mmCIF file of C-alpha atoms and ligand atoms in Angstrom:
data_model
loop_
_atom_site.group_PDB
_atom_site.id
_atom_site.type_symbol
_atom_site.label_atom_id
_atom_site.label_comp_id
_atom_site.label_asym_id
_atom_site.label_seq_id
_atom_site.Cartn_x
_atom_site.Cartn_y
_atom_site.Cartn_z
ATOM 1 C CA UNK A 1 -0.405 141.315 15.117
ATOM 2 C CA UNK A 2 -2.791 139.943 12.702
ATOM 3 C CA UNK A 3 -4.198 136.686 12.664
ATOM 4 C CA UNK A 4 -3.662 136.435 8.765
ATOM 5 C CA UNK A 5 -0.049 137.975 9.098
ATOM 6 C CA UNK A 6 1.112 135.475 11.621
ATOM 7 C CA UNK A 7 2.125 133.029 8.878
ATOM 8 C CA UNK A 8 4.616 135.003 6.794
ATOM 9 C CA UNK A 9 7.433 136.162 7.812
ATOM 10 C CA UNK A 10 9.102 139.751 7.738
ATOM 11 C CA UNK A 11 10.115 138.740 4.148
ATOM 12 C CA UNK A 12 6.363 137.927 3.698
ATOM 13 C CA UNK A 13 7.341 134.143 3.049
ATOM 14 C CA UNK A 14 5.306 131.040 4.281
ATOM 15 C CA UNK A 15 6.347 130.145 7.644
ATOM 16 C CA UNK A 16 3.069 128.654 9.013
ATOM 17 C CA UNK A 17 0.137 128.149 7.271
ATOM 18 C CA UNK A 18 -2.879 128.131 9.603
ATOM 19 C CA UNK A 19 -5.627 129.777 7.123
ATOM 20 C CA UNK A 20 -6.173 130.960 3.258
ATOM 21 C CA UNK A 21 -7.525 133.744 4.098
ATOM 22 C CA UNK A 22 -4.455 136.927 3.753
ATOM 23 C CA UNK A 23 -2.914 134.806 1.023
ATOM 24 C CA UNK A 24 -2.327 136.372 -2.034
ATOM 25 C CA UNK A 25 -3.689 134.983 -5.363
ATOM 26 C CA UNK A 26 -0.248 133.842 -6.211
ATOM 27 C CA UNK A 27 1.119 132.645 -3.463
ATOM 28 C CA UNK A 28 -1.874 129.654 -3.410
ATOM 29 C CA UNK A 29 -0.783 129.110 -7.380
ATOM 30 C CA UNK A 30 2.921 128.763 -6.330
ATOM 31 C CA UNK A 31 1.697 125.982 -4.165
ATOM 32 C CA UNK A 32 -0.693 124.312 -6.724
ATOM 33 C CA UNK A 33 2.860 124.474 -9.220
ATOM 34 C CA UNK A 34 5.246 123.203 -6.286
ATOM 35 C CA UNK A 35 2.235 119.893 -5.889
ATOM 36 C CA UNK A 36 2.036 119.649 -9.674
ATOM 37 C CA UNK A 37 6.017 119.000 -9.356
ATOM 38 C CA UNK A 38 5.539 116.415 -6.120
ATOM 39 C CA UNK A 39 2.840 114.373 -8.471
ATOM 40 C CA UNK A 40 5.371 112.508 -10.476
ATOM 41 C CA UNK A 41 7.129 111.462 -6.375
ATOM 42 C CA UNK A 42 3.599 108.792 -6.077
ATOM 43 C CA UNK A 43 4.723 106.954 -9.438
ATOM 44 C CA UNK A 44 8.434 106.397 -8.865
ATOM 45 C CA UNK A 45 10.273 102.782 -7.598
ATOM 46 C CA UNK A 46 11.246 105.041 -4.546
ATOM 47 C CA UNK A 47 8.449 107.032 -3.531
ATOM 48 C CA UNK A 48 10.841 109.534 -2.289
ATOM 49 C CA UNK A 49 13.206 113.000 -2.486
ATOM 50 C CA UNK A 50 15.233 113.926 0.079
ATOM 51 C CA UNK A 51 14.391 117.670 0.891
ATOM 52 C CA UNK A 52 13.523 117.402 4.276
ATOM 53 C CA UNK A 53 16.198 114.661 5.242
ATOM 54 C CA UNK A 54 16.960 116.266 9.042
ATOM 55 C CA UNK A 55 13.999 117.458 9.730
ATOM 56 C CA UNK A 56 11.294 116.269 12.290
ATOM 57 C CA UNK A 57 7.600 116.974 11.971
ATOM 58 C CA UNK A 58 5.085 115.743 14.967
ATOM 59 C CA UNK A 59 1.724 115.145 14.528
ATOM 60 C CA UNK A 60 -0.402 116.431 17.062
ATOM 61 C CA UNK A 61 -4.093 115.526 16.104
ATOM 62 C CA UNK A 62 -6.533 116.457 19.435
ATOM 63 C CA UNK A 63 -9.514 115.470 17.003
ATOM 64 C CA UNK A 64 -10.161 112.309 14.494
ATOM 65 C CA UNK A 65 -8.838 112.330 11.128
ATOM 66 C CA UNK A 66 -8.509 109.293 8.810
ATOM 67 C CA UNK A 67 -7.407 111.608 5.381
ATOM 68 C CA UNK A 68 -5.656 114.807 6.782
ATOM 69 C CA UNK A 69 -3.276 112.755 9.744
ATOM 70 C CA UNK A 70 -2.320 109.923 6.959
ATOM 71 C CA UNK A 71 -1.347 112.055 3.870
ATOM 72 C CA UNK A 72 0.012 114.598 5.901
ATOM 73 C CA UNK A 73 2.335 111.611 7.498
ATOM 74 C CA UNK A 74 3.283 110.140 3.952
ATOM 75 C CA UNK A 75 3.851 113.689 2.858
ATOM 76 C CA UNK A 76 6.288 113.935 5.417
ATOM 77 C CA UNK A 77 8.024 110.530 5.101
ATOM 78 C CA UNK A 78 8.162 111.264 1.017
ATOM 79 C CA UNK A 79 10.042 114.074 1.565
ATOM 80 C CA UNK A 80 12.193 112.001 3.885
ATOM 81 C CA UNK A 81 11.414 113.788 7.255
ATOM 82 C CA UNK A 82 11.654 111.829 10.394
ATOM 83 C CA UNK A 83 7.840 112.025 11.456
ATOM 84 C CA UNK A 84 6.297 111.647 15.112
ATOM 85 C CA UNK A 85 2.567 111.225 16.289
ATOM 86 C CA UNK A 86 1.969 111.938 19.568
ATOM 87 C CA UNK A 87 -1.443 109.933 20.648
ATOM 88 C CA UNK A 88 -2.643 112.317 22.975
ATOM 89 C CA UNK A 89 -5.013 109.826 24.702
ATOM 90 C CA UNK A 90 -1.766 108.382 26.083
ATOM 91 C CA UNK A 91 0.354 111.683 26.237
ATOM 92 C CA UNK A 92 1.013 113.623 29.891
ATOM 93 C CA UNK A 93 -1.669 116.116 29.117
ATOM 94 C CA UNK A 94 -4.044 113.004 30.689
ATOM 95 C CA UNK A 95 -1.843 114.106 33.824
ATOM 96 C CA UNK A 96 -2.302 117.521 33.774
ATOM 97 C CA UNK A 97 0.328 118.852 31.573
ATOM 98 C CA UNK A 98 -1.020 121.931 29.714
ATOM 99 C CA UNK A 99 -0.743 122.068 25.633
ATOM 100 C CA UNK A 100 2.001 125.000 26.227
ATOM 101 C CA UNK A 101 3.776 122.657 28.431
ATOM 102 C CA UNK A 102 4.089 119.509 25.906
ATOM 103 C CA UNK A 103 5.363 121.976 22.607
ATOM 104 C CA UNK A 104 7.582 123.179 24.876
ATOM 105 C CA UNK A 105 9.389 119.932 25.761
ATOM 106 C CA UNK A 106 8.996 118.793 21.611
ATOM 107 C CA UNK A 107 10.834 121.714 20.904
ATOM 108 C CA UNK A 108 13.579 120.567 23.221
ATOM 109 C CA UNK A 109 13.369 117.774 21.297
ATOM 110 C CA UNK A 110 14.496 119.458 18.241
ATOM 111 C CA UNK A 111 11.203 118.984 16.599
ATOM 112 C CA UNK A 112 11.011 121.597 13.322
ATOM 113 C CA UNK A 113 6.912 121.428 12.640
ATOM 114 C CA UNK A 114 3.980 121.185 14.805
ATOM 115 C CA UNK A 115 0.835 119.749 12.539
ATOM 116 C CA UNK A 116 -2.119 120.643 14.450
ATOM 117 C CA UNK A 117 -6.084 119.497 14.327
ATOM 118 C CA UNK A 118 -7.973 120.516 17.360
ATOM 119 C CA UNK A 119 -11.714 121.270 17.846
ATOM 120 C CA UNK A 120 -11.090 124.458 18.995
ATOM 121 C CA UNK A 121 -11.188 127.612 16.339
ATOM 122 C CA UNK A 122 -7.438 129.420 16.494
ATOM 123 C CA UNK A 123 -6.161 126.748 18.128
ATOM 124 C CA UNK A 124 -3.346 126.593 15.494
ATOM 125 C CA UNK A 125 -2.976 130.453 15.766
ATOM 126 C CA UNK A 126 -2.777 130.314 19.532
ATOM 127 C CA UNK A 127 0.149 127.588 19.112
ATOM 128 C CA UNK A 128 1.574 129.357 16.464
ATOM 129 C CA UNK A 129 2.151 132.541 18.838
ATOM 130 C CA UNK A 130 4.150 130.616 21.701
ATOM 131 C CA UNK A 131 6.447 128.499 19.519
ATOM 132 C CA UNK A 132 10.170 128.773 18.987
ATOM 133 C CA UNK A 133 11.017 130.744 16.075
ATOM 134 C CA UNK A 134 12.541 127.851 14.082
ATOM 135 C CA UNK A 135 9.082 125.987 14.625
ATOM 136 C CA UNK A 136 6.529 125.896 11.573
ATOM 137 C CA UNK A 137 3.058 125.192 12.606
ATOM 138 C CA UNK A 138 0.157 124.099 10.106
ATOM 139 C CA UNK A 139 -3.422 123.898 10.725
ATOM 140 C CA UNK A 140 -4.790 120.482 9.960
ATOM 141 C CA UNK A 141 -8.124 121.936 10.951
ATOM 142 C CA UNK A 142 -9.430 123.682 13.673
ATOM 143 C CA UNK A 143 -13.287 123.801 15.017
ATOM 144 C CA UNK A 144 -14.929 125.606 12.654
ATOM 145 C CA UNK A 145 -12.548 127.802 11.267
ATOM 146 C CA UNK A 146 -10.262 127.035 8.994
ATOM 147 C CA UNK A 147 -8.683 123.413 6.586
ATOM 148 C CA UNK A 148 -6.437 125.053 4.653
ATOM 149 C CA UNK A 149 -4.371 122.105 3.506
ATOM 150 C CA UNK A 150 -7.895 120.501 2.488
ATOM 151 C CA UNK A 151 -9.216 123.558 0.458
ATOM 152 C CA UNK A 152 -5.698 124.011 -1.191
ATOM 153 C CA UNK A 153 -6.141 120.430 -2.645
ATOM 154 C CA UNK A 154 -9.597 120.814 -3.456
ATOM 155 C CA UNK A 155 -7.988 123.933 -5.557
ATOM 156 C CA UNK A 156 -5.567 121.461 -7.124
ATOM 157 C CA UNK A 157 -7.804 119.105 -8.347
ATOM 158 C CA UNK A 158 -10.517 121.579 -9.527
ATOM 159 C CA UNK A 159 -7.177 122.904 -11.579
ATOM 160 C CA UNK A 160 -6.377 119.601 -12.639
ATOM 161 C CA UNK A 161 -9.961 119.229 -14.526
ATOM 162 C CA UNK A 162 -10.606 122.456 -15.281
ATOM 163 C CA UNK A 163 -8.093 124.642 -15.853
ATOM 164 C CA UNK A 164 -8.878 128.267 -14.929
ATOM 165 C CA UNK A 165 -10.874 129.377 -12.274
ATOM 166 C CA UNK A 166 -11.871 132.687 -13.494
ATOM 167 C CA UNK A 167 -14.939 130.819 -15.807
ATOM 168 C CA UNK A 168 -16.095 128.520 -13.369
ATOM 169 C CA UNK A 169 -19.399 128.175 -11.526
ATOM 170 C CA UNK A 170 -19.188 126.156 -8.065
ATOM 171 C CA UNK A 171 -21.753 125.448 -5.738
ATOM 172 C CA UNK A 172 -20.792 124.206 -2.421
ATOM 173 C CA UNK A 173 -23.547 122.190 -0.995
ATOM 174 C CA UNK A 174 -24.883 121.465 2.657
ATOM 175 C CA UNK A 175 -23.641 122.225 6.136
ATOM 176 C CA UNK A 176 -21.758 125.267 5.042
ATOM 177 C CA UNK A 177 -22.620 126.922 9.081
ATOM 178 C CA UNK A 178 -20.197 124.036 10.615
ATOM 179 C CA UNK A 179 -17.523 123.491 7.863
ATOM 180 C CA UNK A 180 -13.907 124.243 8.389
ATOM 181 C CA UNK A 181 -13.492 123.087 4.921
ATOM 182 C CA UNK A 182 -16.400 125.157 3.309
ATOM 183 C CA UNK A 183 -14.696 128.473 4.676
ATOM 184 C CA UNK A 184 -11.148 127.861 3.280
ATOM 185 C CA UNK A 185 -13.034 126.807 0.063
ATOM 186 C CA UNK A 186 -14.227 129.913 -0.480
ATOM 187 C CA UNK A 187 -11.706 132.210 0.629
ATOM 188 C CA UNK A 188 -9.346 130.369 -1.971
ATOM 189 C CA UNK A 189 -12.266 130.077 -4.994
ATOM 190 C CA UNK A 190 -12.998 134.152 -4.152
ATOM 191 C CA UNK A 191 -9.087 134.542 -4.229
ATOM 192 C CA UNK A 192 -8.514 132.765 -7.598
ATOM 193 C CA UNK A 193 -11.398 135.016 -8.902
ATOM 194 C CA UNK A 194 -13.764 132.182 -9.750
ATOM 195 C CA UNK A 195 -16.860 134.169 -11.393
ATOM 196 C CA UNK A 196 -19.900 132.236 -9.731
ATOM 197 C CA UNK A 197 -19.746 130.985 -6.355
ATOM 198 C CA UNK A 198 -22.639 129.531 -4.890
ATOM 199 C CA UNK A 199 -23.265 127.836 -1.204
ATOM 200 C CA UNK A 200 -26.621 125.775 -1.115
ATOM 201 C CA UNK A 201 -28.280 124.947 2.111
ATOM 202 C CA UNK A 202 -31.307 124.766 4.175
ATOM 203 C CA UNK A 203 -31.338 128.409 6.174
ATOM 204 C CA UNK A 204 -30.432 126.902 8.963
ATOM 205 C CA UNK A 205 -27.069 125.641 7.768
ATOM 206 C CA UNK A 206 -25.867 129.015 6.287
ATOM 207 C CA UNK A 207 -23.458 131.345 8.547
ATOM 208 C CA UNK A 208 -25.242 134.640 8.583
ATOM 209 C CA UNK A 209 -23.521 137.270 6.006
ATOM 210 C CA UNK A 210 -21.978 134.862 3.914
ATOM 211 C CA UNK A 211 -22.546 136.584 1.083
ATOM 212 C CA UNK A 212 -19.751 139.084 2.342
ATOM 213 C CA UNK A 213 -17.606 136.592 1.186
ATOM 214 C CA UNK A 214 -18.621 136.631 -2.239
ATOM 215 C CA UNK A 215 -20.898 133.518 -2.692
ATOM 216 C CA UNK A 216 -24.574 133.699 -3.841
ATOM 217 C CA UNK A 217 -27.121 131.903 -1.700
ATOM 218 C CA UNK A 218 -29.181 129.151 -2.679
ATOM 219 C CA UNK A 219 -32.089 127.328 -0.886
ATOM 220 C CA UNK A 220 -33.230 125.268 -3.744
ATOM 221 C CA UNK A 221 -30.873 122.124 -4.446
ATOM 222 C CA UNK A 222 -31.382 122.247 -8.502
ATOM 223 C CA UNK A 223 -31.429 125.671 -8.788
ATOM 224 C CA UNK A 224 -27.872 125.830 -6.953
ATOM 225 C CA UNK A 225 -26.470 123.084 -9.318
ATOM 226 C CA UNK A 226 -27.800 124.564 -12.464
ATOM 227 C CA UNK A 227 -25.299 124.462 -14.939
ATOM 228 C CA UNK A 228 -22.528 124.039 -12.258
ATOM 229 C CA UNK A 229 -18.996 123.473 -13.718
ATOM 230 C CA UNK A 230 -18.127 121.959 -9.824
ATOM 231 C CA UNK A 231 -20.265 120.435 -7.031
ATOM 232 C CA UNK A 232 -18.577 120.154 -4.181
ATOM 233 C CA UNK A 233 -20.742 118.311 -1.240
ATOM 234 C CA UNK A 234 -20.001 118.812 2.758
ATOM 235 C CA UNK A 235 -20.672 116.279 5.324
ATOM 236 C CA UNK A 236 -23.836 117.313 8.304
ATOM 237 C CA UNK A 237 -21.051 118.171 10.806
ATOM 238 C CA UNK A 238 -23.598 116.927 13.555
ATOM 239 C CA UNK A 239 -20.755 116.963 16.402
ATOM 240 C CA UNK A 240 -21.248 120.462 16.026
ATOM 241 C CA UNK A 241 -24.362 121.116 15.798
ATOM 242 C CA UNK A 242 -26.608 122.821 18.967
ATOM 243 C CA UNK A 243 -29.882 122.001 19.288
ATOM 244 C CA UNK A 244 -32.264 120.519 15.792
ATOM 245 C CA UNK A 245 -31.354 122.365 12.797
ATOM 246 C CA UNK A 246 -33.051 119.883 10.884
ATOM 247 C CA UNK A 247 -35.864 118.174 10.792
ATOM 248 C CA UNK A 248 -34.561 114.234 9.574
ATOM 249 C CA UNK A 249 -31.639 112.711 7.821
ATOM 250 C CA UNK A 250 -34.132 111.345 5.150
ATOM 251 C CA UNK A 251 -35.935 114.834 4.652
ATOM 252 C CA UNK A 252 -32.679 116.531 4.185
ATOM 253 C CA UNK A 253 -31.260 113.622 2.064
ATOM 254 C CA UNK A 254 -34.444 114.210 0.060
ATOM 255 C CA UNK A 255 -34.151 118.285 -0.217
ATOM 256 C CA UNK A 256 -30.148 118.488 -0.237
ATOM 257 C CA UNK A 257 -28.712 115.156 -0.918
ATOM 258 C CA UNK A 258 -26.790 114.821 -4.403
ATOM 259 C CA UNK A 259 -28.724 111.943 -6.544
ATOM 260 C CA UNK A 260 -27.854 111.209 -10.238
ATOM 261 C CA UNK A 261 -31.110 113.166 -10.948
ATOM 262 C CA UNK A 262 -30.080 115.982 -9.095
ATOM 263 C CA UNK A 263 -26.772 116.199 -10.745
ATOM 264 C CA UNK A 264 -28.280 116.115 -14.046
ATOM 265 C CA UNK A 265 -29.120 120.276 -14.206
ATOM 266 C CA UNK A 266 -25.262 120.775 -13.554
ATOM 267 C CA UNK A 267 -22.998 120.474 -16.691
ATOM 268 C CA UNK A 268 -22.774 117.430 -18.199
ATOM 269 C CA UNK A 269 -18.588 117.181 -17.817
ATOM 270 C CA UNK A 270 -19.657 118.892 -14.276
ATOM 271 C CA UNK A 271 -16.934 116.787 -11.155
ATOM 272 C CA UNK A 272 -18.047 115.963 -7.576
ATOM 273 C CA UNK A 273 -16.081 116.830 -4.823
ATOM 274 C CA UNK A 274 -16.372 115.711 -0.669
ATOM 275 C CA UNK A 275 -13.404 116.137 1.536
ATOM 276 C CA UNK A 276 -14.879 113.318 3.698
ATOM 277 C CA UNK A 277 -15.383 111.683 5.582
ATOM 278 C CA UNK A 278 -18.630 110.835 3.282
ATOM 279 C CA UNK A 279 -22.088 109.911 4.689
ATOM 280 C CA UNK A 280 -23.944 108.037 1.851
ATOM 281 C CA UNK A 281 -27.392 108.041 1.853
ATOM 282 C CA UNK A 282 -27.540 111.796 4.268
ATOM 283 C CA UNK A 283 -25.018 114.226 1.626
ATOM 284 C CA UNK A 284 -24.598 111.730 -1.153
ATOM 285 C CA UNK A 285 -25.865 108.806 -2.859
ATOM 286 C CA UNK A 286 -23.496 105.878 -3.237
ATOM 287 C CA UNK A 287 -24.322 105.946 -7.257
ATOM 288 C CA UNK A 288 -23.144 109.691 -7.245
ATOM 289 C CA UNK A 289 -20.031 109.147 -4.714
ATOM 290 C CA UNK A 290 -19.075 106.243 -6.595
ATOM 291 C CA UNK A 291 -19.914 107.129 -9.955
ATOM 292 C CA UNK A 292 -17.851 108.324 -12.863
ATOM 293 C CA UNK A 293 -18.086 111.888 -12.395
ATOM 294 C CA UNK A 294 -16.645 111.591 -8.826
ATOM 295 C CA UNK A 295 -13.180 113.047 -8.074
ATOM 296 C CA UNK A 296 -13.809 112.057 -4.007
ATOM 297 C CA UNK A 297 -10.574 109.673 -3.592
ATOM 298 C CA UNK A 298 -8.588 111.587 -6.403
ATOM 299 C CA UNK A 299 -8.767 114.552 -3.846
ATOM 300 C CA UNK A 300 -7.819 111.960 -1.354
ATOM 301 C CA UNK A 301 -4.506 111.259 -3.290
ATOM 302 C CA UNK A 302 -4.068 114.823 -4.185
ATOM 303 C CA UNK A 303 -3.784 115.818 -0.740
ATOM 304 C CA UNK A 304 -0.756 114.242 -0.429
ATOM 305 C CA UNK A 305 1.450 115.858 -2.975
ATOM 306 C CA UNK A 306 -0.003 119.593 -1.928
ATOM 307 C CA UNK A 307 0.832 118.461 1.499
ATOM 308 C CA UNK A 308 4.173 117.778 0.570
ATOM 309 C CA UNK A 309 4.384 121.414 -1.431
ATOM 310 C CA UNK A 310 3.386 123.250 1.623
ATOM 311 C CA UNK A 311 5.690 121.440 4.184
ATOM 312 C CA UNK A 312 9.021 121.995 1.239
ATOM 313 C CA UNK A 313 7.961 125.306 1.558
ATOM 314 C CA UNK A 314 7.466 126.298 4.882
ATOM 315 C CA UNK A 315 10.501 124.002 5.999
ATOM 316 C CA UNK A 316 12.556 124.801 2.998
ATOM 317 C CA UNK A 317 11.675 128.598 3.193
ATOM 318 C CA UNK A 318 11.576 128.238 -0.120
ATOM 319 C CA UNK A 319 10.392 132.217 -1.415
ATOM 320 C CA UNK A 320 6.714 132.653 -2.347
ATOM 321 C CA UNK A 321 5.895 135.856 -4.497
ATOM 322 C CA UNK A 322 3.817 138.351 -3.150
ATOM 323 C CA UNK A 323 3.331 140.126 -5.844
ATOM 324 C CA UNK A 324 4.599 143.308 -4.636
ATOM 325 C CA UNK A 325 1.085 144.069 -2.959
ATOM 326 C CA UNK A 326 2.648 143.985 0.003
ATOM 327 C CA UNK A 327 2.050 142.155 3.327
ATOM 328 C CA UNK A 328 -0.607 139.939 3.099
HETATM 329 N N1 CP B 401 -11.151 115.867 4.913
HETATM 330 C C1 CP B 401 -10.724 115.582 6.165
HETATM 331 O O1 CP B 401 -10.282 116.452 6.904
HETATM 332 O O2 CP B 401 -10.810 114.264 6.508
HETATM 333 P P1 CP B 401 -10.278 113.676 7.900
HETATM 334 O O3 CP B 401 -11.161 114.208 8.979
HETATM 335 O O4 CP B 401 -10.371 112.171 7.751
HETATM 336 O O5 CP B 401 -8.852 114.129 8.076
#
């Protein structure tokens, strides 16, 4: 089976979601629309609906998350699941009980959906493969492969400013070789059939054929940013890094991080995006981060109602068109 396939089902609906990449260009807008419709849920006297009354999600988060584990838990709790997180410090796999064995005994606990982060690239996949068929797993990250949830809301709020994709020129800017985030970025932006996508980084922070995906390369900071619609900045993943890819915070702040001068070749009504968690001073400057063309802890806020779109619909098996172009 494909790794892409693994999260529809034979009626090619959403049953996990572990990575964009095999969705179709309308499934991801059926989940901006479902979001757009769970906005409205953050402003009412009762920040809740009741679609997921019943159901249990667990939280299993093998790696640190501040953003990701906390909207993905409100998410859940809006749409009045019954939510678990299991602190795996303090969970039997410190005695020896394998990852296999714990899902196992959740399921017997009539748990419905597995949220996963783990360091580990296709560790959501491999979960995904061994659970029971009533289980929904999404990936809330994994090593360097894939954020889904994260890139879909970075899709929602570039909609939310912007409007079409098709026009737009992004540049994605900085450790693009370690980021999760940077990957499902562009695998939704190519998907939406944004017209310039540009990645700008040192050499030694861009995966090798990138461009296969459909981005243009950039070494120069202002020439990457020129006339940029969107800048969205990454974080220097340095927990996993191997060996010195650069030479000092400061020179690379100098060369790659975003300053109000910097910013000034992109277009004047240009946003700035960071998934976080932010490093002022190495990626950004605190003027930029906190500045008026920042979007940083709208995304933050965002995440929650796309996280509540994608759990309706994998939980709700609410249909998702495929447009008829068959299996993704
Ligand atoms: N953007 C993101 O994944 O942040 P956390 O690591 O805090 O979840």
């Amino acid at each position: 089976m494909k790794r892409a396939n693994l999260q529809l089902d034979e009626h090619g609906r959403l049953r996990h979601l572990l990575t964009i990449e095999g969705l179709k260009r309308q499934q991801i807008i059926a989940i901006l629309d479902a979001a757009e419709s769970f906005i409205s849920v953050g402003d009412q006297q009762v920040r809740k609906v009741p679609l997921l009354r019943g159901k249990t999600v667990v939280n299993l988060f093998f790696e640190a998350s501040t953003r990701t584990l906390t909207t993905f838990e409100l998410a859940a709790k809006r749409l009045s699941a019954d939510v678990l997180k299991i602190n795996i410090n303090t969970s039997a796999t410190v005695k020896g009980e394998s990852l296999l064995d714990m899902l196992r005994n959740l399921e017997a606990m009539q748990c419905d959906m597995f949220i996963v982060r783990h360091g580990d690239s296709g560790a959501a996949h491999l979960i995904a493969q061994h659970v029971a068929p009533h289980i929904s797993v999404l990936n809330a990250g994994d090593g360097r492969h894939a954020h889904p949830t994260q890139a879909l809301l970075d899709m929602f709020t570039i909609r939310r400013h912007k409007g079409e994709f098709a026009p737009l020129t992004v540049a994605i800017v900085g450790d693009v070789m370690h980021s999760r985030v940077a990957r499902s970025q562009i695998h939704a932006l190519t998907t939406l059939g944004i017209s310039d996508l540009r990645v700008v980084a040192p050499k030694t922070l861009i995966p090798t054929q990138v461009e296969n995906l459909g981005v243009h390369i950039y070494h120069d900071m202002k020439e990457g940013l020129r006339n940029a619609d969107v800048v969205i900045m990454l974080r220097l993943q340095k927990e996993r890094m191997q060996g010195a890819l650069l030479p000092s915070e400061q020179e690379y702040f100098q060369d790659y991080g975003l300053t109000e001068e910097k910013l000034q070749v992109a277009k004047d009504d240009a946003i700035v995006m960071h998934p976080g968690p932010i490093n002022r001073g190495v990626e950004i400057d605190s003027e930029v981060a906190d500045g008026p063309r920042s979007v940083i802890l709208e995304q933050v806020s965002n995440g929650i109602a796309v996280r509540m779109a994608v759990m309706s619909m994998v939980l709700g098996r609410a249909p998702i068109e495929t447009g008829g172009e068959g299996e993704a």
